[in-house]
GROMACS .gro file of N, CA, C and O in nm:
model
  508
    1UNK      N    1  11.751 -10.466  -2.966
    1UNK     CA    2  11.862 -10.382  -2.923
    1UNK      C    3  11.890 -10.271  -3.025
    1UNK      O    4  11.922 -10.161  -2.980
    2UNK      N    5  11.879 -10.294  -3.181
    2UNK     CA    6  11.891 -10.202  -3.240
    2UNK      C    7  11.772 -10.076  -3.247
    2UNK      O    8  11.782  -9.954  -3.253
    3UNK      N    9  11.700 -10.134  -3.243
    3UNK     CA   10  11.571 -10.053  -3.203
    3UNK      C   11  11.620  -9.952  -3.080
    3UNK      O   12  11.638  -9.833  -3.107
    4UNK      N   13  11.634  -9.983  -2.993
    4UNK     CA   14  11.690  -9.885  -2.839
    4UNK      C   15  11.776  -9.807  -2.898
    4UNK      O   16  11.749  -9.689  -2.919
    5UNK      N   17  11.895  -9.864  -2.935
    5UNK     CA   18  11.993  -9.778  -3.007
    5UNK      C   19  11.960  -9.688  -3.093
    5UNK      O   20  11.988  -9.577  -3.049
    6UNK      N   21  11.913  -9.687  -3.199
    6UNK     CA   22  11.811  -9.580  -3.248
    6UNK      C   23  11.740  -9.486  -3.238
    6UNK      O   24  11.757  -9.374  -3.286
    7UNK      N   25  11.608  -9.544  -3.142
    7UNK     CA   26  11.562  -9.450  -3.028
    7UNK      C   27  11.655  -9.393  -2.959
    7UNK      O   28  11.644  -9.272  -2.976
    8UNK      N   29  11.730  -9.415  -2.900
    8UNK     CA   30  11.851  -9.345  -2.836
    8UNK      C   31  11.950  -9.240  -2.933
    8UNK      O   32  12.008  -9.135  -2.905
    9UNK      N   33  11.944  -9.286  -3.007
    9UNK     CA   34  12.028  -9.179  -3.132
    9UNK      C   35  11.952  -9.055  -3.141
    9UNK      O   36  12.010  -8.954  -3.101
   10UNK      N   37  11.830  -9.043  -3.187
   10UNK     CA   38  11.741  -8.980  -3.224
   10UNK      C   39  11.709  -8.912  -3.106
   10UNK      O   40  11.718  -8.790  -3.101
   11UNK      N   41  11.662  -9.000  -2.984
   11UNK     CA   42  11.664  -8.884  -2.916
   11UNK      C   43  11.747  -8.764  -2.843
   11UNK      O   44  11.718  -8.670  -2.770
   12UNK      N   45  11.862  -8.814  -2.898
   12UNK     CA   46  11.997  -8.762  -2.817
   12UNK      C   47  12.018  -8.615  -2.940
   12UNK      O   48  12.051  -8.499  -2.917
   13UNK      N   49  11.984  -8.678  -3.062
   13UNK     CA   50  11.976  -8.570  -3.204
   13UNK      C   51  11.908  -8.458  -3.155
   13UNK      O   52  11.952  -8.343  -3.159
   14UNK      N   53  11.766  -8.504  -3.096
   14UNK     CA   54  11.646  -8.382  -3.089
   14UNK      C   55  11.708  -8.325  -2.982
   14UNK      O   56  11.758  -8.215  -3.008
   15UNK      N   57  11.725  -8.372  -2.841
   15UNK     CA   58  11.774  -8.276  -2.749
   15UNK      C   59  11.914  -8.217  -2.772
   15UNK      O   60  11.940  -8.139  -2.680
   16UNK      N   61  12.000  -8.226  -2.850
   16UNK     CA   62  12.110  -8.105  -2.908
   16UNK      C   63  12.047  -8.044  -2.997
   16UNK      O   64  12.120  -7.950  -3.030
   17UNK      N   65  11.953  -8.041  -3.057
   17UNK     CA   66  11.881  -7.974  -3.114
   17UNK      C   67  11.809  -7.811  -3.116
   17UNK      O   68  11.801  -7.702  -3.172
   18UNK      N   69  11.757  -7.916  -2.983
   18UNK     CA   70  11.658  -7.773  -2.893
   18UNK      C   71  11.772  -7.709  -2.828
   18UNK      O   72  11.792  -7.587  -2.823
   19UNK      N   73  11.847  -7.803  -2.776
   19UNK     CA   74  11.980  -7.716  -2.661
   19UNK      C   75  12.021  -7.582  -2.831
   19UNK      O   76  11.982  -7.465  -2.821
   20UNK      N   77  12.067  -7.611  -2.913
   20UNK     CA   78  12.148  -7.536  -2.996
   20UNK      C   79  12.062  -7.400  -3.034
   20UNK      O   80  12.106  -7.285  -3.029
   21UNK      N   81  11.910  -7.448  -3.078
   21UNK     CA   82  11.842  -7.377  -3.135
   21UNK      C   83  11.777  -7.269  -3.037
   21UNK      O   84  11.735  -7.160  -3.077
   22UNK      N   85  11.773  -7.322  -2.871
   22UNK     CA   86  11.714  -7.205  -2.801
   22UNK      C   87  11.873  -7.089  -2.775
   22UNK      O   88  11.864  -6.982  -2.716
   23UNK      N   89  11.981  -7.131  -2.822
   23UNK     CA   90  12.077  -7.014  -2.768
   23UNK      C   91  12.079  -6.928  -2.929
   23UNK      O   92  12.169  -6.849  -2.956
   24UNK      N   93  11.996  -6.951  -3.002
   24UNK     CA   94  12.039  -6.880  -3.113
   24UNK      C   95  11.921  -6.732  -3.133
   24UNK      O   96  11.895  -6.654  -3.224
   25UNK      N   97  11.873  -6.752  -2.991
   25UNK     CA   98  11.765  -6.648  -3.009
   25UNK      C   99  11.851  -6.489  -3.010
   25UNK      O  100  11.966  -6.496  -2.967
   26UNK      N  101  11.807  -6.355  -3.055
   26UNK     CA  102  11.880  -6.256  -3.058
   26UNK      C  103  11.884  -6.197  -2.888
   26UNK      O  104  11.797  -6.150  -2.814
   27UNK      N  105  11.984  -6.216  -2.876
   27UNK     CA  106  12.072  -6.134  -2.745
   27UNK      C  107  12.056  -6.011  -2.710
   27UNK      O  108  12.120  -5.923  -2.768
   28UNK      N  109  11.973  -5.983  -2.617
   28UNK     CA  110  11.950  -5.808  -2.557
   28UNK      C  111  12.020  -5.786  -2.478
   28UNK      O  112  12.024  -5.860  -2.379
   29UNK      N  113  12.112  -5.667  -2.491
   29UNK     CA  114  12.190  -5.588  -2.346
   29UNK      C  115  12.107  -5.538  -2.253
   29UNK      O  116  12.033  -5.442  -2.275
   30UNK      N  117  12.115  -5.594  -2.153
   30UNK     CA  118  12.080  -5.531  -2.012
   30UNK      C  119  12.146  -5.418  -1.966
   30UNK      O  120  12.245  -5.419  -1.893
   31UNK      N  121  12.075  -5.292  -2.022
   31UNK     CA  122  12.126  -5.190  -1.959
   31UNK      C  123  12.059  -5.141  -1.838
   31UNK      O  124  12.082  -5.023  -1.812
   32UNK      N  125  11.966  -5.219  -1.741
   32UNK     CA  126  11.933  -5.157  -1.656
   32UNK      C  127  12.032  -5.156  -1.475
   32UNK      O  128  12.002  -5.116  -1.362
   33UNK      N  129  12.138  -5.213  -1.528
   33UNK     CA  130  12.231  -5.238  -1.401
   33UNK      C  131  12.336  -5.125  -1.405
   33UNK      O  132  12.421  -5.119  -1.316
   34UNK      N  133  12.333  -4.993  -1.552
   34UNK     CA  134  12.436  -4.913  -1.595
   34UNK      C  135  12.374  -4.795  -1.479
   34UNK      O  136  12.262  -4.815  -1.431
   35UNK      N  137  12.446  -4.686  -1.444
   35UNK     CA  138  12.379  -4.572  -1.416
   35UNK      C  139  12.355  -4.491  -1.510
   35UNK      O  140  12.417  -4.498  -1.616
   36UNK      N  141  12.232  -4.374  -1.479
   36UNK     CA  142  12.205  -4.266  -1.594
   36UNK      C  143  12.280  -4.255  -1.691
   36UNK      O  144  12.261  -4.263  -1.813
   37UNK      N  145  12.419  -4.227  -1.591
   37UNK     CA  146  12.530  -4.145  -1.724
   37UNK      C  147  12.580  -4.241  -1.833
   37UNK      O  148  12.600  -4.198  -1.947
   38UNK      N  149  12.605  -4.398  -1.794
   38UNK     CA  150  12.694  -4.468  -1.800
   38UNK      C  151  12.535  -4.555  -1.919
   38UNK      O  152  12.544  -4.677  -1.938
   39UNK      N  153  12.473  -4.517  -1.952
   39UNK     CA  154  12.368  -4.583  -2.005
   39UNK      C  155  12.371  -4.437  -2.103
   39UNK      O  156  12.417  -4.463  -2.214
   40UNK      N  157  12.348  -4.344  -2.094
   40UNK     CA  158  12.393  -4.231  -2.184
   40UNK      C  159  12.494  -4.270  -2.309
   40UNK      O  160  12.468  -4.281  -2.429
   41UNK      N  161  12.655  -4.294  -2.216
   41UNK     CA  162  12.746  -4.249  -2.301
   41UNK      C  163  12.769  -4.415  -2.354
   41UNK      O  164  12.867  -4.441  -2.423
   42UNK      N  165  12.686  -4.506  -2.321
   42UNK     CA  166  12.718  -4.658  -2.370
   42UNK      C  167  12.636  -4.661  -2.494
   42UNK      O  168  12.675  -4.737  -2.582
   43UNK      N  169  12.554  -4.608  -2.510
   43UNK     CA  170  12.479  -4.606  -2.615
   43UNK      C  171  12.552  -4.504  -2.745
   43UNK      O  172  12.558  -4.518  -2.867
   44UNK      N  173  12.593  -4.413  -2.663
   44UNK     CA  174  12.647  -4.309  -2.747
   44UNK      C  175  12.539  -4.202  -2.821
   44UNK      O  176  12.482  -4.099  -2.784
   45UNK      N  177  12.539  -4.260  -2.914
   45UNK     CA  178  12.455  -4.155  -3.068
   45UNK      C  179  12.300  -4.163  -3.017
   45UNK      O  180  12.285  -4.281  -2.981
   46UNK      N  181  12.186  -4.098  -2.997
   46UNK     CA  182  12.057  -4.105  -2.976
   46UNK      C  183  12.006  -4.016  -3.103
   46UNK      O  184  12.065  -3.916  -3.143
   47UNK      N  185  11.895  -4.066  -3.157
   47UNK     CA  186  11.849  -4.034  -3.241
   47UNK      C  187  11.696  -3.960  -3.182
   47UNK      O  188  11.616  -4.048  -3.150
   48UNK      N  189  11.658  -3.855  -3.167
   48UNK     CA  190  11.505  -3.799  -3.163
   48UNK      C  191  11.402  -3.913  -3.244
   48UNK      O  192  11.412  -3.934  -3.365
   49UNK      N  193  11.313  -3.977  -3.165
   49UNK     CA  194  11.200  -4.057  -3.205
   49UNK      C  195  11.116  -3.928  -3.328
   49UNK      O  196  11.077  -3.813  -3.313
   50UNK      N  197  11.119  -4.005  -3.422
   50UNK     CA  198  11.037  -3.964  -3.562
   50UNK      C  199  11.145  -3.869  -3.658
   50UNK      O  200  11.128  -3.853  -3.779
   51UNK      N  201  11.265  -3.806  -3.578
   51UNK     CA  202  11.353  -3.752  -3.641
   51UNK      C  203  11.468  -3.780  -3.653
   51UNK      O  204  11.538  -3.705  -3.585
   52UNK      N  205  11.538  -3.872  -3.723
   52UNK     CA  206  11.675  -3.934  -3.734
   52UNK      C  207  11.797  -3.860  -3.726
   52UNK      O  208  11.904  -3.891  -3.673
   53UNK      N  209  11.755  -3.733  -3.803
   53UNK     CA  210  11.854  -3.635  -3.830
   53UNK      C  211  11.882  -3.546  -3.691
   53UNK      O  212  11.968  -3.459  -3.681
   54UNK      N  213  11.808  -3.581  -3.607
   54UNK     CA  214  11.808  -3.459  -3.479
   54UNK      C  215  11.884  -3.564  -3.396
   54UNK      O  216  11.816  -3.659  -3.356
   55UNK      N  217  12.006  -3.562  -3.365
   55UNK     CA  218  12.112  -3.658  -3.286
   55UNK      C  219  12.175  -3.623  -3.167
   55UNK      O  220  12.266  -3.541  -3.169
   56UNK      N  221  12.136  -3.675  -3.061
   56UNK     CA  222  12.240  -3.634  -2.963
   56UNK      C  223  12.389  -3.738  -2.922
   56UNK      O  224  12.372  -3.860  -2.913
   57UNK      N  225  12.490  -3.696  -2.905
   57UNK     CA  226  12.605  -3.811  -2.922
   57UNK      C  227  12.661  -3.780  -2.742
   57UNK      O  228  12.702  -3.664  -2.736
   58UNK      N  229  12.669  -3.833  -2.641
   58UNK     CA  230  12.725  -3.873  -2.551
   58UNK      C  231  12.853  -3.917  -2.538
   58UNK      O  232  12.878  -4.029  -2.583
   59UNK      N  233  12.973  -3.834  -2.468
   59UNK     CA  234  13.086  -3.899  -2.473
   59UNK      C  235  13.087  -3.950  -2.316
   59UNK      O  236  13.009  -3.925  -2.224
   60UNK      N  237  13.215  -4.039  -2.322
   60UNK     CA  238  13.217  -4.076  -2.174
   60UNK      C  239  13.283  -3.964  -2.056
   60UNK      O  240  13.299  -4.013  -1.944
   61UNK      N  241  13.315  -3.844  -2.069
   61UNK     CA  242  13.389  -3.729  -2.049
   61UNK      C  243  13.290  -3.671  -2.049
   61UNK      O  244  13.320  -3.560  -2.006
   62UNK      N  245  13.179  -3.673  -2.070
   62UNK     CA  246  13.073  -3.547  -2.026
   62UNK      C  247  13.046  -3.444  -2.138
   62UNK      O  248  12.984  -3.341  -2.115
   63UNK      N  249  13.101  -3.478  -2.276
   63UNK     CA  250  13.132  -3.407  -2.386
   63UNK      C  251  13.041  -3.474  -2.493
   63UNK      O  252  12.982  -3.579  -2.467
   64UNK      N  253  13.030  -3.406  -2.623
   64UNK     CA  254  12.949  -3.453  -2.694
   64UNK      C  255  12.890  -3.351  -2.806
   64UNK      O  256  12.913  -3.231  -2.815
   65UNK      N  257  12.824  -3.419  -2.874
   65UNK     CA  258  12.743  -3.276  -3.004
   65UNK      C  259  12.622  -3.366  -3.025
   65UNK      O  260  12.591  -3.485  -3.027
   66UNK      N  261  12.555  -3.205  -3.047
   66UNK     CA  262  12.444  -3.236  -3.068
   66UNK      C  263  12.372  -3.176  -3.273
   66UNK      O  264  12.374  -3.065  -3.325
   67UNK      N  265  12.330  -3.285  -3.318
   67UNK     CA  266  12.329  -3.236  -3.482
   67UNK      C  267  12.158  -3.225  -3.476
   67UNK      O  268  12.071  -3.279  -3.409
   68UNK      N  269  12.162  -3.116  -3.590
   68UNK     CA  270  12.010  -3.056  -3.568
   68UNK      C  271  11.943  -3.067  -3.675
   68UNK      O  272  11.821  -3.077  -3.678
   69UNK      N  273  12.048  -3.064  -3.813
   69UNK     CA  274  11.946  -3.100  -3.934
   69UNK      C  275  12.060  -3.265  -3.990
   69UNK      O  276  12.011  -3.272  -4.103
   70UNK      N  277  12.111  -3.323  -3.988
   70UNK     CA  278  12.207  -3.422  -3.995
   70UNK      C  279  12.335  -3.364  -4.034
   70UNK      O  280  12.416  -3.432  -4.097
   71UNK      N  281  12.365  -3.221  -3.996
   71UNK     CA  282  12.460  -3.180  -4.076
   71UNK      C  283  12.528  -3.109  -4.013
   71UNK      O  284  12.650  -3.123  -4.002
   72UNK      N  285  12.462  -3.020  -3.960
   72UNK     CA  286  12.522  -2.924  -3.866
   72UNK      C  287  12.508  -2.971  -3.717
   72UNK      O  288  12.408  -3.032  -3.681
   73UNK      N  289  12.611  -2.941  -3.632
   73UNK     CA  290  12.665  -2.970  -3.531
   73UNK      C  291  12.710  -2.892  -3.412
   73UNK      O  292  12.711  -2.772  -3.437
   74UNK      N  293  12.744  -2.921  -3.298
   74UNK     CA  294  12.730  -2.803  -3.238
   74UNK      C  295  12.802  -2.867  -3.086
   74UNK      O  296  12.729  -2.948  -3.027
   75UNK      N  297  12.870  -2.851  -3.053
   75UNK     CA  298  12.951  -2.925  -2.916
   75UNK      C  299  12.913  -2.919  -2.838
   75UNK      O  300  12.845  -2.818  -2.856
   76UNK      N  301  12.887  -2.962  -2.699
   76UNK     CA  302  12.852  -2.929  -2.587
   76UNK      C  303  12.926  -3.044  -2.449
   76UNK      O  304  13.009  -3.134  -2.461
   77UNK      N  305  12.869  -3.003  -2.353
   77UNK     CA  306  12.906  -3.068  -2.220
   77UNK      C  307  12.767  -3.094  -2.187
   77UNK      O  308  12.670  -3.034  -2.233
   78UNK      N  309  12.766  -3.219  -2.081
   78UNK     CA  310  12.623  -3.241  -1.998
   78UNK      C  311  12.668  -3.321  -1.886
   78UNK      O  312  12.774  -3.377  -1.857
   79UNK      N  313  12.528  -3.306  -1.819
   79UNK     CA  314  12.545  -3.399  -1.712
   79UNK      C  315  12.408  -3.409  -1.586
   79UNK      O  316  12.366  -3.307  -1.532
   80UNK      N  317  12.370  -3.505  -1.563
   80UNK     CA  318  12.273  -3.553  -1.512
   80UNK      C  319  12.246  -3.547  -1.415
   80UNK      O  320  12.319  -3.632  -1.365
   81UNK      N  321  12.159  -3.483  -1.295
   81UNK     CA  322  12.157  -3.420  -1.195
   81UNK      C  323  12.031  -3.465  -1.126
   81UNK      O  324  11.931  -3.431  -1.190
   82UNK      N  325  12.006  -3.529  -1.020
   82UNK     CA  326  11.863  -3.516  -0.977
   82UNK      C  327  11.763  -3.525  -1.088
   82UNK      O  328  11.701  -3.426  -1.127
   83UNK      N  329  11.749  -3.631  -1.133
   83UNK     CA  330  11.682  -3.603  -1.216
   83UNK      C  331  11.641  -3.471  -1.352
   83UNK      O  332  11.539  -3.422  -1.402
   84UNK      N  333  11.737  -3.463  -1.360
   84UNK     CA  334  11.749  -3.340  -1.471
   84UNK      C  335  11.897  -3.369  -1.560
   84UNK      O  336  11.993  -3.433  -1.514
   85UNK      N  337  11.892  -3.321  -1.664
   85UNK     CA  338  12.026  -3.289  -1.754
   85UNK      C  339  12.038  -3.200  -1.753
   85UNK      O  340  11.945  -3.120  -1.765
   86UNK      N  341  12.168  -3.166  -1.739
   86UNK     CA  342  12.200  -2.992  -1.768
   86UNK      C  343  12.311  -3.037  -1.867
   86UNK      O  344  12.382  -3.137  -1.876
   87UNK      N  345  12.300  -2.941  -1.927
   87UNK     CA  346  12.366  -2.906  -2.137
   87UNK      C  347  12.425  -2.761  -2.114
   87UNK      O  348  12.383  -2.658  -2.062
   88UNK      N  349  12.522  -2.794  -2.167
   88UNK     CA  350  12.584  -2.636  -2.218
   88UNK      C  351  12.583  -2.681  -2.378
   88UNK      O  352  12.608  -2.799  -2.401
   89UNK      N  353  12.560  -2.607  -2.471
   89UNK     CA  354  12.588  -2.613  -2.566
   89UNK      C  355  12.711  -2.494  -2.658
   89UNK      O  356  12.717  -2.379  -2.615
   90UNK      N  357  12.770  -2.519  -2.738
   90UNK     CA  358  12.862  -2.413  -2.712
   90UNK      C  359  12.816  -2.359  -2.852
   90UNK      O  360  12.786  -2.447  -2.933
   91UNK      N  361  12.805  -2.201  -2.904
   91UNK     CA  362  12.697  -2.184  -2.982
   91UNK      C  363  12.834  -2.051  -3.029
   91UNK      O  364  12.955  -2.062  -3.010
   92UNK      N  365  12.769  -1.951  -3.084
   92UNK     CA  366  12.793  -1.827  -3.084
   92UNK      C  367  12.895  -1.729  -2.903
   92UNK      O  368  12.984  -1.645  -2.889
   93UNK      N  369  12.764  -1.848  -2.768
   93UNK     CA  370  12.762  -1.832  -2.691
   93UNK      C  371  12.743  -1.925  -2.594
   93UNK      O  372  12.685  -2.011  -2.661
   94UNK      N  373  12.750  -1.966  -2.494
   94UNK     CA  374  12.743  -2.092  -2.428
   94UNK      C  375  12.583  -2.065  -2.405
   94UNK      O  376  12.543  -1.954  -2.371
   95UNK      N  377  12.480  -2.193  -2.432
   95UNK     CA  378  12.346  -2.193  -2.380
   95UNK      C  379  12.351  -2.331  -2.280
   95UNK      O  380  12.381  -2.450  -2.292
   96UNK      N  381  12.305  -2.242  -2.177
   96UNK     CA  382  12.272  -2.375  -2.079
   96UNK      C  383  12.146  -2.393  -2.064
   96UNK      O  384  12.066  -2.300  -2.069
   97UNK      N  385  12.112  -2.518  -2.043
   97UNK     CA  386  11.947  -2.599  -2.085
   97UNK      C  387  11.978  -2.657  -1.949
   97UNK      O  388  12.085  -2.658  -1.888
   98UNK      N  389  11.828  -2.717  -1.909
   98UNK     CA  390  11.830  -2.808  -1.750
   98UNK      C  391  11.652  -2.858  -1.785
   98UNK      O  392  11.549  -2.794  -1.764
   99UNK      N  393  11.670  -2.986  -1.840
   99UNK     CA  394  11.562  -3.075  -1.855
   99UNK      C  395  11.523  -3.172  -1.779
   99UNK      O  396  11.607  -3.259  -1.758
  100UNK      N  397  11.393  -3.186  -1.720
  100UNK     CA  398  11.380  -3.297  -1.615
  100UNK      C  399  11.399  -3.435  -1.752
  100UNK      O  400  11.374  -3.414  -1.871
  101UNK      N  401  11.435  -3.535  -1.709
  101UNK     CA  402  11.459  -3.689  -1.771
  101UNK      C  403  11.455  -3.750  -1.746
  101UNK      O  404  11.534  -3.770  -1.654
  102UNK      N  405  11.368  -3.863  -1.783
  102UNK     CA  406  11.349  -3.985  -1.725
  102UNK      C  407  11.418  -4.123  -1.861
  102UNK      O  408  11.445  -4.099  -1.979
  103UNK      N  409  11.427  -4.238  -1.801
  103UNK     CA  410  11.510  -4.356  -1.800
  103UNK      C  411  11.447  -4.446  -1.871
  103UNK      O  412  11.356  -4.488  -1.799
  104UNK      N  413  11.445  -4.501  -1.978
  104UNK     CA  414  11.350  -4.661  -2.020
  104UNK      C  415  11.490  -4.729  -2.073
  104UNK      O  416  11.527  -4.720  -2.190
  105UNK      N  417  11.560  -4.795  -1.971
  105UNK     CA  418  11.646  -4.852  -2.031
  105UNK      C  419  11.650  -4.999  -2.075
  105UNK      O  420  11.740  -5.064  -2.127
  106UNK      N  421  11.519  -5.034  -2.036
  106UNK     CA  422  11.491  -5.145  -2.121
  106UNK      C  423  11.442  -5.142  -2.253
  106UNK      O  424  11.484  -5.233  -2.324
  107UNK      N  425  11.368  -5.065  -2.301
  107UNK     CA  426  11.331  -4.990  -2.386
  107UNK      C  427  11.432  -4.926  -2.502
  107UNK      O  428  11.417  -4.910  -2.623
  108UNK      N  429  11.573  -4.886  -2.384
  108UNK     CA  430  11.666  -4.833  -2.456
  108UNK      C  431  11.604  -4.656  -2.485
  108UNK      O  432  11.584  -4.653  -2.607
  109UNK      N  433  11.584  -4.580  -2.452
  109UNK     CA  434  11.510  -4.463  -2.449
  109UNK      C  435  11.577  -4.366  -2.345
  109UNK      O  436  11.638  -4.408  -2.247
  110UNK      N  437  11.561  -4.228  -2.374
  110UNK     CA  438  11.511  -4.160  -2.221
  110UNK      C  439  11.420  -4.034  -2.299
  110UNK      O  440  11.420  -4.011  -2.420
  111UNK      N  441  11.351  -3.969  -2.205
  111UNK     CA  442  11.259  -3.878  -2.272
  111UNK      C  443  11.300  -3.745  -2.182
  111UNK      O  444  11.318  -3.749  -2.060
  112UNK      N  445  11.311  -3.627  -2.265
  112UNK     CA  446  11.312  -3.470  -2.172
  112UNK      C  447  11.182  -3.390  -2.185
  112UNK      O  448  11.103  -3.384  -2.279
  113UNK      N  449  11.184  -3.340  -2.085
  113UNK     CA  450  11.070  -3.263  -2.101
  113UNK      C  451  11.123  -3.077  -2.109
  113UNK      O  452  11.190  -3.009  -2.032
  114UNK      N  453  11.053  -3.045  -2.241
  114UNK     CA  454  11.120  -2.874  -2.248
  114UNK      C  455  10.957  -2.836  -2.317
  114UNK      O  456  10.880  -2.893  -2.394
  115UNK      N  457  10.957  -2.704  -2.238
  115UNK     CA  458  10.860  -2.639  -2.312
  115UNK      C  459  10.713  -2.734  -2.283
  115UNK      O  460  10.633  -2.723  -2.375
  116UNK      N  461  10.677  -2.807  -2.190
  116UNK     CA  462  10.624  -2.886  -2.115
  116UNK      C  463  10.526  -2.979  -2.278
  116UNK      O  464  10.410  -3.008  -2.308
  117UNK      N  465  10.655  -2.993  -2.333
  117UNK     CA  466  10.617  -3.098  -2.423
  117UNK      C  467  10.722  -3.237  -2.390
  117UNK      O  468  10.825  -3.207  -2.330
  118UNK      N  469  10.712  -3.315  -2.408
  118UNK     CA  470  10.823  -3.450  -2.398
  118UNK      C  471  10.887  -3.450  -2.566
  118UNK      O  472  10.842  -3.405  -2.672
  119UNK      N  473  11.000  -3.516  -2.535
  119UNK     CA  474  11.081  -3.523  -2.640
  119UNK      C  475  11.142  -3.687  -2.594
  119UNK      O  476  11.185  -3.710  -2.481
  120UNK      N  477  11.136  -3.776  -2.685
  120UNK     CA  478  11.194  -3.914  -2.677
  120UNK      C  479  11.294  -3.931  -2.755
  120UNK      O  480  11.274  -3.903  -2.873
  121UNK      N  481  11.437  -3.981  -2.714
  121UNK     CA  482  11.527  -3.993  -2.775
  121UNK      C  483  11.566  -4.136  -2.787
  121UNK      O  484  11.600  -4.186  -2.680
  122UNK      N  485  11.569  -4.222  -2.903
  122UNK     CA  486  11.616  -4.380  -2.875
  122UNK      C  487  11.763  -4.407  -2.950
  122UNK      O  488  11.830  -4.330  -3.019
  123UNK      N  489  11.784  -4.521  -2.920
  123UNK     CA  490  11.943  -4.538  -2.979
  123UNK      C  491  11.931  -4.535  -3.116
  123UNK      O  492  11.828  -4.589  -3.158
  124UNK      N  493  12.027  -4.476  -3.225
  124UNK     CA  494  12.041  -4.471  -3.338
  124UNK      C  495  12.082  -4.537  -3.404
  124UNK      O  496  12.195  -4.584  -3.388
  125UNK      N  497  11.989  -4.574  -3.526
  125UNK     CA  498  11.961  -4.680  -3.568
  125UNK      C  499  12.065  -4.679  -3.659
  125UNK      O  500  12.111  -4.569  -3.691
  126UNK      N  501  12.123  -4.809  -3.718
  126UNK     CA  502  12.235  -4.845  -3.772
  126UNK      C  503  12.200  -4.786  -3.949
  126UNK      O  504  12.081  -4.795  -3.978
  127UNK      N  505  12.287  -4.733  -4.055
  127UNK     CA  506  12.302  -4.683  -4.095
  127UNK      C  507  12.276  -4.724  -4.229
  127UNK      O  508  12.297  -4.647  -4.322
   0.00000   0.00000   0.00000
């Protein structure tokens, strides 16, 4: 009987075990249930892939800046259209931009295409 009991201890140990140890894996947000915009401005800050300093920031208002060397800054409006973004940026002068864009929101990404080169932007990396 003590024997069972034992076995029974032990195995009751290992399976809270595994139960504890498989929820401790790191937790990914599912952003693919957000829309365009709402996956934009949830992320907020995007960083240009290979360039940290080149930032675009998303507000939930359609507002936002965009920084070009990590320093300088520059306000603008956007908004997502058929597949495209359109940007005003507010400069000297208002420049309006209209980039086709596509979505990796599993990935956490979206990429524009200007100047029929691609440009990848991912979430910005913690500091």
């Amino acid at each position: 009987m003590k024997k069972v009991l034992k076995n029974l201890l032990v195995a009751t140990f290992i399976f809270v075990l595994a139960i504890t140890l498989t929820g401790c894996g790191e937790k990914k947000d599912d952003y693919t249930k957000l829309s365009d915009e709402e996956f934009l401005y949830t992320i907020h800050e995007w960083e240009k892939e290979g360039s940290p300093k080149n930032v675009w920031v998303f507000n939930e208002d359609g507002t936002g800046k965009i920084t070009t060397d990590g320093e300088e800054y520059f306000d603008w409006s956007w908004d997502v259209q058929n597949g495209h973004i359109v940007t005003i940026t507010k400069w000297l002068y208002d420049i309006t931009d209209d980039y086709p864009i596509t979505f990796d929101k599993e990935n956490v990404s979206f990429t524009i295409t200007k100047d029929d080169t691609t440009i990848t932007y991912v979430k910005k990396s913690a500091e």
